[in-house]
């Protein structure tokens, strides 16, 4: 039995999809990133990188999405999730997945993980401001030069499509939606994380049962009698996004 450590909204979704598509026997453990569980002493003992995904197999532990996707495809060849009988085609698939891992993922991480590369607040802001441009360039390159169509590798669906799907979901997160009370306190999605500064306000994070979406938009409860404004900021979006806000 395989065990996948994951968290909503992360690239671990790609491996989760691959396991489901392969028909593999597996269990899932979700980490609570909001409470920094990935850096807890307990988790660091089993994954010193402090990140997801992490896949426990009968042979040992795997980290890094391209490695996991290759393992799933090769372990369950009947699912035909990779061109295993063509060395060059398989290398092309590995090349695509490596680009997503080493370039696209890193570009996106500059939005909220600037402390990995710099220490100055001005540097964080500069890196964040570049994310729409760099992510847009990455996906333009993928669409123009890397996709064979209709799937990544052509006519056959592969683990590369699961990986691409998982990272494409991040593009919507480049926008901002939050609520501000008369004192300037905020609650909502700001700078890539959920913030709740309004006294008495509650945030119910969505948890979808649908593997393909992995999570739902949050529900925000504001105490009766508080005057507030709703702000929508799409200047950070890398692509056009359609979203809705329901007020009750």
PDB file of C-alpha atoms in Angstrom:
ATOM      1  CA  UNK A   1       0.000   0.000   0.000  1.00  0.00           C
ATOM      2  CA  UNK A   2       1.388   3.392  -1.035  1.00  0.00           C
ATOM      3  CA  UNK A   3       1.019   6.458   1.180  1.00  0.00           C
ATOM      4  CA  UNK A   4       0.988   9.976  -0.211  1.00  0.00           C
ATOM      5  CA  UNK A   5       1.616  13.037   1.951  1.00  0.00           C
ATOM      6  CA  UNK A   6      -0.099  16.028   0.382  1.00  0.00           C
ATOM      7  CA  UNK A   7      -1.685  19.421   1.052  1.00  0.00           C
ATOM      8  CA  UNK A   8      -4.472  21.273  -0.792  1.00  0.00           C
ATOM      9  CA  UNK A   9      -3.306  23.676  -3.473  1.00  0.00           C
ATOM     10  CA  UNK A  10       0.148  22.112  -3.893  1.00  0.00           C
ATOM     11  CA  UNK A  11       1.850  20.253  -6.724  1.00  0.00           C
ATOM     12  CA  UNK A  12       1.176  17.030  -4.791  1.00  0.00           C
ATOM     13  CA  UNK A  13      -2.138  16.978  -6.636  1.00  0.00           C
ATOM     14  CA  UNK A  14      -0.282  15.696  -9.719  1.00  0.00           C
ATOM     15  CA  UNK A  15       0.885  12.537  -7.948  1.00  0.00           C
ATOM     16  CA  UNK A  16      -2.552  12.122  -6.368  1.00  0.00           C
ATOM     17  CA  UNK A  17      -4.150  12.181  -9.812  1.00  0.00           C
ATOM     18  CA  UNK A  18      -1.566   9.754 -11.208  1.00  0.00           C
ATOM     19  CA  UNK A  19      -2.201   7.255  -8.409  1.00  0.00           C
ATOM     20  CA  UNK A  20      -5.936   7.426  -9.020  1.00  0.00           C
ATOM     21  CA  UNK A  21      -5.542   7.066 -12.792  1.00  0.00           C
ATOM     22  CA  UNK A  22      -3.198   4.099 -12.323  1.00  0.00           C
ATOM     23  CA  UNK A  23      -5.654   2.305 -10.070  1.00  0.00           C
ATOM     24  CA  UNK A  24      -2.946   2.001  -7.424  1.00  0.00           C
ATOM     25  CA  UNK A  25      -3.760   1.071  -3.820  1.00  0.00           C
ATOM     26  CA  UNK A  26      -2.887   4.108  -1.727  1.00  0.00           C
ATOM     27  CA  UNK A  27      -3.797   6.200   1.277  1.00  0.00           C
ATOM     28  CA  UNK A  28      -3.494   9.963   1.692  1.00  0.00           C
ATOM     29  CA  UNK A  29      -2.363  12.077   4.628  1.00  0.00           C
ATOM     30  CA  UNK A  30      -3.044  15.794   4.315  1.00  0.00           C
ATOM     31  CA  UNK A  31      -0.684  18.196   6.053  1.00  0.00           C
ATOM     32  CA  UNK A  32      -1.939  21.425   7.592  1.00  0.00           C
ATOM     33  CA  UNK A  33       0.204  24.095   5.938  1.00  0.00           C
ATOM     34  CA  UNK A  34      -1.778  26.826   7.685  1.00  0.00           C
ATOM     35  CA  UNK A  35      -0.289  25.648  10.983  1.00  0.00           C
ATOM     36  CA  UNK A  36       3.120  24.933   9.416  1.00  0.00           C
ATOM     37  CA  UNK A  37       2.813  21.173   9.943  1.00  0.00           C
ATOM     38  CA  UNK A  38       5.311  20.568   7.126  1.00  0.00           C
ATOM     39  CA  UNK A  39       8.031  22.034   9.344  1.00  0.00           C
ATOM     40  CA  UNK A  40       7.019  20.236  12.520  1.00  0.00           C
ATOM     41  CA  UNK A  41       9.693  18.036  14.151  1.00  0.00           C
ATOM     42  CA  UNK A  42       7.523  14.980  13.495  1.00  0.00           C
ATOM     43  CA  UNK A  43       7.253  15.590   9.755  1.00  0.00           C
ATOM     44  CA  UNK A  44      10.870  16.698   9.348  1.00  0.00           C
ATOM     45  CA  UNK A  45      11.939  13.328  10.727  1.00  0.00           C
ATOM     46  CA  UNK A  46      10.312  11.599   7.748  1.00  0.00           C
ATOM     47  CA  UNK A  47      10.977  14.333   5.178  1.00  0.00           C
ATOM     48  CA  UNK A  48      13.838  16.736   6.036  1.00  0.00           C
ATOM     49  CA  UNK A  49      12.888  18.902   3.043  1.00  0.00           C
ATOM     50  CA  UNK A  50       9.747  19.992   4.886  1.00  0.00           C
ATOM     51  CA  UNK A  51       7.624  19.891   1.739  1.00  0.00           C
ATOM     52  CA  UNK A  52       5.073  17.820  -0.121  1.00  0.00           C
ATOM     53  CA  UNK A  53       4.582  15.567  -1.943  1.00  0.00           C
ATOM     54  CA  UNK A  54       6.163  12.588  -0.220  1.00  0.00           C
ATOM     55  CA  UNK A  55       5.369   9.072  -1.389  1.00  0.00           C
ATOM     56  CA  UNK A  56       6.024   6.063   0.817  1.00  0.00           C
ATOM     57  CA  UNK A  57       6.547   2.853  -1.171  1.00  0.00           C
ATOM     58  CA  UNK A  58       7.545  -0.694  -0.280  1.00  0.00           C
ATOM     59  CA  UNK A  59      11.049   0.130  -1.541  1.00  0.00           C
ATOM     60  CA  UNK A  60      11.490   3.374   0.372  1.00  0.00           C
ATOM     61  CA  UNK A  61      10.474   7.020   0.236  1.00  0.00           C
ATOM     62  CA  UNK A  62      10.287   9.254  -2.826  1.00  0.00           C
ATOM     63  CA  UNK A  63      10.190  13.040  -3.015  1.00  0.00           C
ATOM     64  CA  UNK A  64      10.092  15.357  -6.061  1.00  0.00           C
ATOM     65  CA  UNK A  65       7.108  15.150  -8.382  1.00  0.00           C
ATOM     66  CA  UNK A  66       8.889  14.041 -11.603  1.00  0.00           C
ATOM     67  CA  UNK A  67      10.360  11.050  -9.759  1.00  0.00           C
ATOM     68  CA  UNK A  68       7.012  10.064  -8.283  1.00  0.00           C
ATOM     69  CA  UNK A  69       5.200  10.363 -11.599  1.00  0.00           C
ATOM     70  CA  UNK A  70       7.799   8.190 -13.330  1.00  0.00           C
ATOM     71  CA  UNK A  71       7.554   5.628 -10.519  1.00  0.00           C
ATOM     72  CA  UNK A  72       3.759   5.425 -10.760  1.00  0.00           C
ATOM     73  CA  UNK A  73       3.830   5.122 -14.556  1.00  0.00           C
ATOM     74  CA  UNK A  74       6.482   2.396 -14.488  1.00  0.00           C
ATOM     75  CA  UNK A  75       4.959   0.487 -11.577  1.00  0.00           C
ATOM     76  CA  UNK A  76       1.522   0.363 -13.220  1.00  0.00           C
ATOM     77  CA  UNK A  77       2.315   0.036 -16.941  1.00  0.00           C
ATOM     78  CA  UNK A  78      -1.170  -1.245 -17.709  1.00  0.00           C
ATOM     79  CA  UNK A  79      -2.490   2.274 -17.071  1.00  0.00           C
ATOM     80  CA  UNK A  80      -0.394   3.590 -19.987  1.00  0.00           C
ATOM     81  CA  UNK A  81       0.487   6.819 -18.248  1.00  0.00           C
ATOM     82  CA  UNK A  82       3.855   7.145 -20.031  1.00  0.00           C
ATOM     83  CA  UNK A  83       5.419   5.948 -23.318  1.00  0.00           C
ATOM     84  CA  UNK A  84       7.432   3.223 -21.580  1.00  0.00           C
ATOM     85  CA  UNK A  85       8.278   1.350 -24.787  1.00  0.00           C
ATOM     86  CA  UNK A  86       9.932   4.376 -26.421  1.00  0.00           C
ATOM     87  CA  UNK A  87      13.077   5.635 -24.697  1.00  0.00           C
ATOM     88  CA  UNK A  88      13.153   8.941 -26.558  1.00  0.00           C
ATOM     89  CA  UNK A  89       9.466   9.690 -25.987  1.00  0.00           C
ATOM     90  CA  UNK A  90       9.856   8.857 -22.304  1.00  0.00           C
ATOM     91  CA  UNK A  91      12.851  11.203 -22.112  1.00  0.00           C
ATOM     92  CA  UNK A  92      10.728  13.963 -23.702  1.00  0.00           C
ATOM     93  CA  UNK A  93       8.064  13.395 -21.055  1.00  0.00           C
ATOM     94  CA  UNK A  94      10.733  13.612 -18.361  1.00  0.00           C
ATOM     95  CA  UNK A  95      12.027  16.808 -19.932  1.00  0.00           C
ATOM     96  CA  UNK A  96       8.544  18.354 -19.820  1.00  0.00           C
ATOM     97  CA  UNK A  97       7.977  17.349 -16.192  1.00  0.00           C
ATOM     98  CA  UNK A  98      11.428  18.643 -15.253  1.00  0.00           C
ATOM     99  CA  UNK A  99      10.593  22.022 -16.790  1.00  0.00           C
ATOM    100  CA  UNK A 100       7.440  22.233 -14.680  1.00  0.00           C
ATOM    101  CA  UNK A 101       9.436  21.328 -11.573  1.00  0.00           C
ATOM    102  CA  UNK A 102      12.577  23.409 -12.050  1.00  0.00           C
ATOM    103  CA  UNK A 103      11.220  26.479 -13.849  1.00  0.00           C
ATOM    104  CA  UNK A 104       7.437  26.924 -13.623  1.00  0.00           C
ATOM    105  CA  UNK A 105       7.231  25.941  -9.960  1.00  0.00           C
ATOM    106  CA  UNK A 106      10.147  28.216  -9.041  1.00  0.00           C
ATOM    107  CA  UNK A 107       8.647  31.180 -10.906  1.00  0.00           C
ATOM    108  CA  UNK A 108       5.394  30.763  -9.001  1.00  0.00           C
ATOM    109  CA  UNK A 109       7.218  30.383  -5.660  1.00  0.00           C
ATOM    110  CA  UNK A 110       8.639  33.896  -6.016  1.00  0.00           C
ATOM    111  CA  UNK A 111       5.147  35.174  -5.178  1.00  0.00           C
ATOM    112  CA  UNK A 112       5.150  33.967  -1.555  1.00  0.00           C
ATOM    113  CA  UNK A 113       8.493  32.228  -0.943  1.00  0.00           C
ATOM    114  CA  UNK A 114      10.855  35.127  -1.508  1.00  0.00           C
ATOM    115  CA  UNK A 115      12.672  34.405   1.742  1.00  0.00           C
ATOM    116  CA  UNK A 116      14.240  31.396   0.036  1.00  0.00           C
ATOM    117  CA  UNK A 117      16.297  33.727  -2.146  1.00  0.00           C
ATOM    118  CA  UNK A 118      16.519  37.106  -0.390  1.00  0.00           C
ATOM    119  CA  UNK A 119      16.229  38.889   2.961  1.00  0.00           C
ATOM    120  CA  UNK A 120      15.143  42.431   2.015  1.00  0.00           C
ATOM    121  CA  UNK A 121      11.439  43.351   1.913  1.00  0.00           C
ATOM    122  CA  UNK A 122      12.069  45.344  -1.264  1.00  0.00           C
ATOM    123  CA  UNK A 123      13.416  42.199  -2.890  1.00  0.00           C
ATOM    124  CA  UNK A 124      10.273  40.271  -1.937  1.00  0.00           C
ATOM    125  CA  UNK A 125       8.079  42.914  -3.551  1.00  0.00           C
ATOM    126  CA  UNK A 126      10.198  42.961  -6.695  1.00  0.00           C
ATOM    127  CA  UNK A 127      10.085  39.170  -7.056  1.00  0.00           C
ATOM    128  CA  UNK A 128       6.336  39.100  -6.467  1.00  0.00           C
ATOM    129  CA  UNK A 129       5.725  41.797  -9.071  1.00  0.00           C
ATOM    130  CA  UNK A 130       7.493  39.678 -11.677  1.00  0.00           C
ATOM    131  CA  UNK A 131       5.366  36.564 -11.151  1.00  0.00           C
ATOM    132  CA  UNK A 132       2.617  37.415 -13.675  1.00  0.00           C
ATOM    133  CA  UNK A 133       5.261  38.103 -16.333  1.00  0.00           C
ATOM    134  CA  UNK A 134       7.404  35.026 -15.668  1.00  0.00           C
ATOM    135  CA  UNK A 135       4.454  32.661 -15.262  1.00  0.00           C
ATOM    136  CA  UNK A 136       2.868  34.070 -18.385  1.00  0.00           C
ATOM    137  CA  UNK A 137       6.094  33.505 -20.306  1.00  0.00           C
ATOM    138  CA  UNK A 138       6.326  29.920 -19.037  1.00  0.00           C
ATOM    139  CA  UNK A 139       2.819  29.018 -20.106  1.00  0.00           C
ATOM    140  CA  UNK A 140       3.172  30.789 -23.438  1.00  0.00           C
ATOM    141  CA  UNK A 141       6.249  28.663 -24.122  1.00  0.00           C
ATOM    142  CA  UNK A 142       4.421  25.494 -23.086  1.00  0.00           C
ATOM    143  CA  UNK A 143       1.445  26.230 -25.309  1.00  0.00           C
ATOM    144  CA  UNK A 144       3.516  27.397 -28.279  1.00  0.00           C
ATOM    145  CA  UNK A 145       6.412  24.941 -28.322  1.00  0.00           C
ATOM    146  CA  UNK A 146       5.953  22.070 -25.885  1.00  0.00           C
ATOM    147  CA  UNK A 147       2.401  20.738 -26.233  1.00  0.00           C
ATOM    148  CA  UNK A 148       1.976  18.246 -29.050  1.00  0.00           C
ATOM    149  CA  UNK A 149      -1.825  18.195 -28.644  1.00  0.00           C
ATOM    150  CA  UNK A 150      -4.417  17.306 -27.751  1.00  0.00           C
ATOM    151  CA  UNK A 151      -2.389  16.042 -24.759  1.00  0.00           C
ATOM    152  CA  UNK A 152       1.147  16.938 -23.700  1.00  0.00           C
ATOM    153  CA  UNK A 153       2.657  13.991 -25.587  1.00  0.00           C
ATOM    154  CA  UNK A 154       0.138  13.935 -28.423  1.00  0.00           C
ATOM    155  CA  UNK A 155      -2.741  11.490 -28.695  1.00  0.00           C
ATOM    156  CA  UNK A 156      -2.152   9.718 -25.383  1.00  0.00           C
ATOM    157  CA  UNK A 157      -2.835  11.008 -21.880  1.00  0.00           C
ATOM    158  CA  UNK A 158       0.227  10.805 -19.582  1.00  0.00           C
ATOM    159  CA  UNK A 159       1.374  11.810 -16.125  1.00  0.00           C
ATOM    160  CA  UNK A 160       2.609  15.028 -17.745  1.00  0.00           C
ATOM    161  CA  UNK A 161      -0.993  16.109 -18.212  1.00  0.00           C
ATOM    162  CA  UNK A 162      -1.751  15.544 -14.534  1.00  0.00           C
ATOM    163  CA  UNK A 163       1.282  17.642 -13.592  1.00  0.00           C
ATOM    164  CA  UNK A 164       0.408  20.438 -16.001  1.00  0.00           C
ATOM    165  CA  UNK A 165      -3.160  20.510 -14.705  1.00  0.00           C
ATOM    166  CA  UNK A 166      -2.009  20.807 -11.093  1.00  0.00           C
ATOM    167  CA  UNK A 167       0.246  23.774 -11.830  1.00  0.00           C
ATOM    168  CA  UNK A 168      -2.291  25.486 -14.064  1.00  0.00           C
ATOM    169  CA  UNK A 169      -4.605  25.749 -11.055  1.00  0.00           C
ATOM    170  CA  UNK A 170      -2.118  28.143  -9.477  1.00  0.00           C
ATOM    171  CA  UNK A 171      -2.802  30.808 -12.099  1.00  0.00           C
ATOM    172  CA  UNK A 172      -6.146  31.723 -10.515  1.00  0.00           C
ATOM    173  CA  UNK A 173      -4.430  32.234  -7.166  1.00  0.00           C
ATOM    174  CA  UNK A 174      -2.464  35.181  -8.482  1.00  0.00           C
ATOM    175  CA  UNK A 175      -5.506  37.396  -7.852  1.00  0.00           C
ATOM    176  CA  UNK A 176      -6.581  38.902  -4.515  1.00  0.00           C
ATOM    177  CA  UNK A 177      -9.990  39.046  -2.775  1.00  0.00           C
ATOM    178  CA  UNK A 178     -10.429  40.415   0.740  1.00  0.00           C
ATOM    179  CA  UNK A 179     -12.839  42.224   3.059  1.00  0.00           C
ATOM    180  CA  UNK A 180     -11.868  45.348   5.040  1.00  0.00           C
ATOM    181  CA  UNK A 181     -13.712  46.799   8.053  1.00  0.00           C
ATOM    182  CA  UNK A 182     -13.838  50.503   8.991  1.00  0.00           C
ATOM    183  CA  UNK A 183     -10.708  50.149  11.142  1.00  0.00           C
ATOM    184  CA  UNK A 184      -8.678  48.740   8.259  1.00  0.00           C
ATOM    185  CA  UNK A 185      -8.675  45.156   9.497  1.00  0.00           C
ATOM    186  CA  UNK A 186      -8.768  42.610   6.685  1.00  0.00           C
ATOM    187  CA  UNK A 187      -9.908  39.064   6.100  1.00  0.00           C
ATOM    188  CA  UNK A 188      -9.413  37.122   2.890  1.00  0.00           C
ATOM    189  CA  UNK A 189      -6.837  35.819   0.450  1.00  0.00           C
ATOM    190  CA  UNK A 190      -3.856  38.210   0.454  1.00  0.00           C
ATOM    191  CA  UNK A 191      -0.342  37.628  -0.857  1.00  0.00           C
ATOM    192  CA  UNK A 192      -0.924  33.944  -1.408  1.00  0.00           C
ATOM    193  CA  UNK A 193      -2.266  33.185   2.086  1.00  0.00           C
ATOM    194  CA  UNK A 194      -5.458  33.487   4.121  1.00  0.00           C
ATOM    195  CA  UNK A 195      -5.467  36.448   6.525  1.00  0.00           C
ATOM    196  CA  UNK A 196      -8.047  37.099   9.280  1.00  0.00           C
ATOM    197  CA  UNK A 197      -7.595  40.360  11.211  1.00  0.00           C
ATOM    198  CA  UNK A 198     -11.278  41.280  11.826  1.00  0.00           C
ATOM    199  CA  UNK A 199     -12.384  40.526  15.420  1.00  0.00           C
ATOM    200  CA  UNK A 200     -15.114  37.897  15.444  1.00  0.00           C
ATOM    201  CA  UNK A 201     -14.775  37.045  11.770  1.00  0.00           C
ATOM    202  CA  UNK A 202     -14.526  33.379  10.822  1.00  0.00           C
ATOM    203  CA  UNK A 203     -13.097  31.674   7.745  1.00  0.00           C
ATOM    204  CA  UNK A 204     -14.298  28.241   6.716  1.00  0.00           C
ATOM    205  CA  UNK A 205     -11.802  26.769   4.290  1.00  0.00           C
ATOM    206  CA  UNK A 206     -13.389  24.615   1.592  1.00  0.00           C
ATOM    207  CA  UNK A 207     -12.478  20.969   1.275  1.00  0.00           C
ATOM    208  CA  UNK A 208     -13.860  19.407  -1.859  1.00  0.00           C
ATOM    209  CA  UNK A 209     -14.433  15.700  -2.255  1.00  0.00           C
ATOM    210  CA  UNK A 210     -13.495  16.113  -5.901  1.00  0.00           C
ATOM    211  CA  UNK A 211      -9.928  14.916  -6.451  1.00  0.00           C
ATOM    212  CA  UNK A 212      -9.525  17.098  -9.534  1.00  0.00           C
ATOM    213  CA  UNK A 213     -10.197  20.391  -7.769  1.00  0.00           C
ATOM    214  CA  UNK A 214      -8.855  19.318  -4.356  1.00  0.00           C
ATOM    215  CA  UNK A 215     -10.239  22.391  -2.617  1.00  0.00           C
ATOM    216  CA  UNK A 216     -13.114  24.886  -2.724  1.00  0.00           C
ATOM    217  CA  UNK A 217     -13.285  28.670  -2.245  1.00  0.00           C
ATOM    218  CA  UNK A 218     -13.492  29.722   1.425  1.00  0.00           C
ATOM    219  CA  UNK A 219     -16.645  30.953   3.153  1.00  0.00           C
ATOM    220  CA  UNK A 220     -16.121  34.122   5.212  1.00  0.00           C
ATOM    221  CA  UNK A 221     -18.461  35.042   8.104  1.00  0.00           C
ATOM    222  CA  UNK A 222     -18.549  38.697   9.236  1.00  0.00           C
ATOM    223  CA  UNK A 223     -20.213  39.585  12.594  1.00  0.00           C
ATOM    224  CA  UNK A 224     -23.541  41.404  12.385  1.00  0.00           C
ATOM    225  CA  UNK A 225     -23.291  45.194  12.619  1.00  0.00           C
ATOM    226  CA  UNK A 226     -19.815  45.536  11.115  1.00  0.00           C
ATOM    227  CA  UNK A 227     -19.556  47.798   8.084  1.00  0.00           C
ATOM    228  CA  UNK A 228     -17.143  46.452   5.490  1.00  0.00           C
ATOM    229  CA  UNK A 229     -15.996  46.701   1.895  1.00  0.00           C
ATOM    230  CA  UNK A 230     -15.085  43.902  -0.506  1.00  0.00           C
ATOM    231  CA  UNK A 231     -11.959  44.363  -2.649  1.00  0.00           C
ATOM    232  CA  UNK A 232     -11.121  42.382  -5.770  1.00  0.00           C
ATOM    233  CA  UNK A 233      -7.644  42.837  -7.227  1.00  0.00           C
ATOM    234  CA  UNK A 234      -6.808  41.015 -10.449  1.00  0.00           C
ATOM    235  CA  UNK A 235      -3.643  42.901 -11.323  1.00  0.00           C
ATOM    236  CA  UNK A 236      -1.542  39.910 -10.352  1.00  0.00           C
ATOM    237  CA  UNK A 237      -3.364  37.430 -12.544  1.00  0.00           C
ATOM    238  CA  UNK A 238      -1.228  35.651 -15.134  1.00  0.00           C
ATOM    239  CA  UNK A 239      -4.247  34.696 -17.241  1.00  0.00           C
ATOM    240  CA  UNK A 240      -7.904  35.687 -17.507  1.00  0.00           C
ATOM    241  CA  UNK A 241      -9.912  34.281 -14.606  1.00  0.00           C
ATOM    242  CA  UNK A 242     -13.657  34.024 -14.003  1.00  0.00           C
ATOM    243  CA  UNK A 243     -14.706  34.027 -10.352  1.00  0.00           C
ATOM    244  CA  UNK A 244     -17.841  34.843  -8.367  1.00  0.00           C
ATOM    245  CA  UNK A 245     -18.580  36.329  -4.947  1.00  0.00           C
ATOM    246  CA  UNK A 246     -21.882  35.481  -3.226  1.00  0.00           C
ATOM    247  CA  UNK A 247     -23.060  37.667  -0.331  1.00  0.00           C
ATOM    248  CA  UNK A 248     -25.860  36.519   1.998  1.00  0.00           C
TER     249      UNK A 248
END
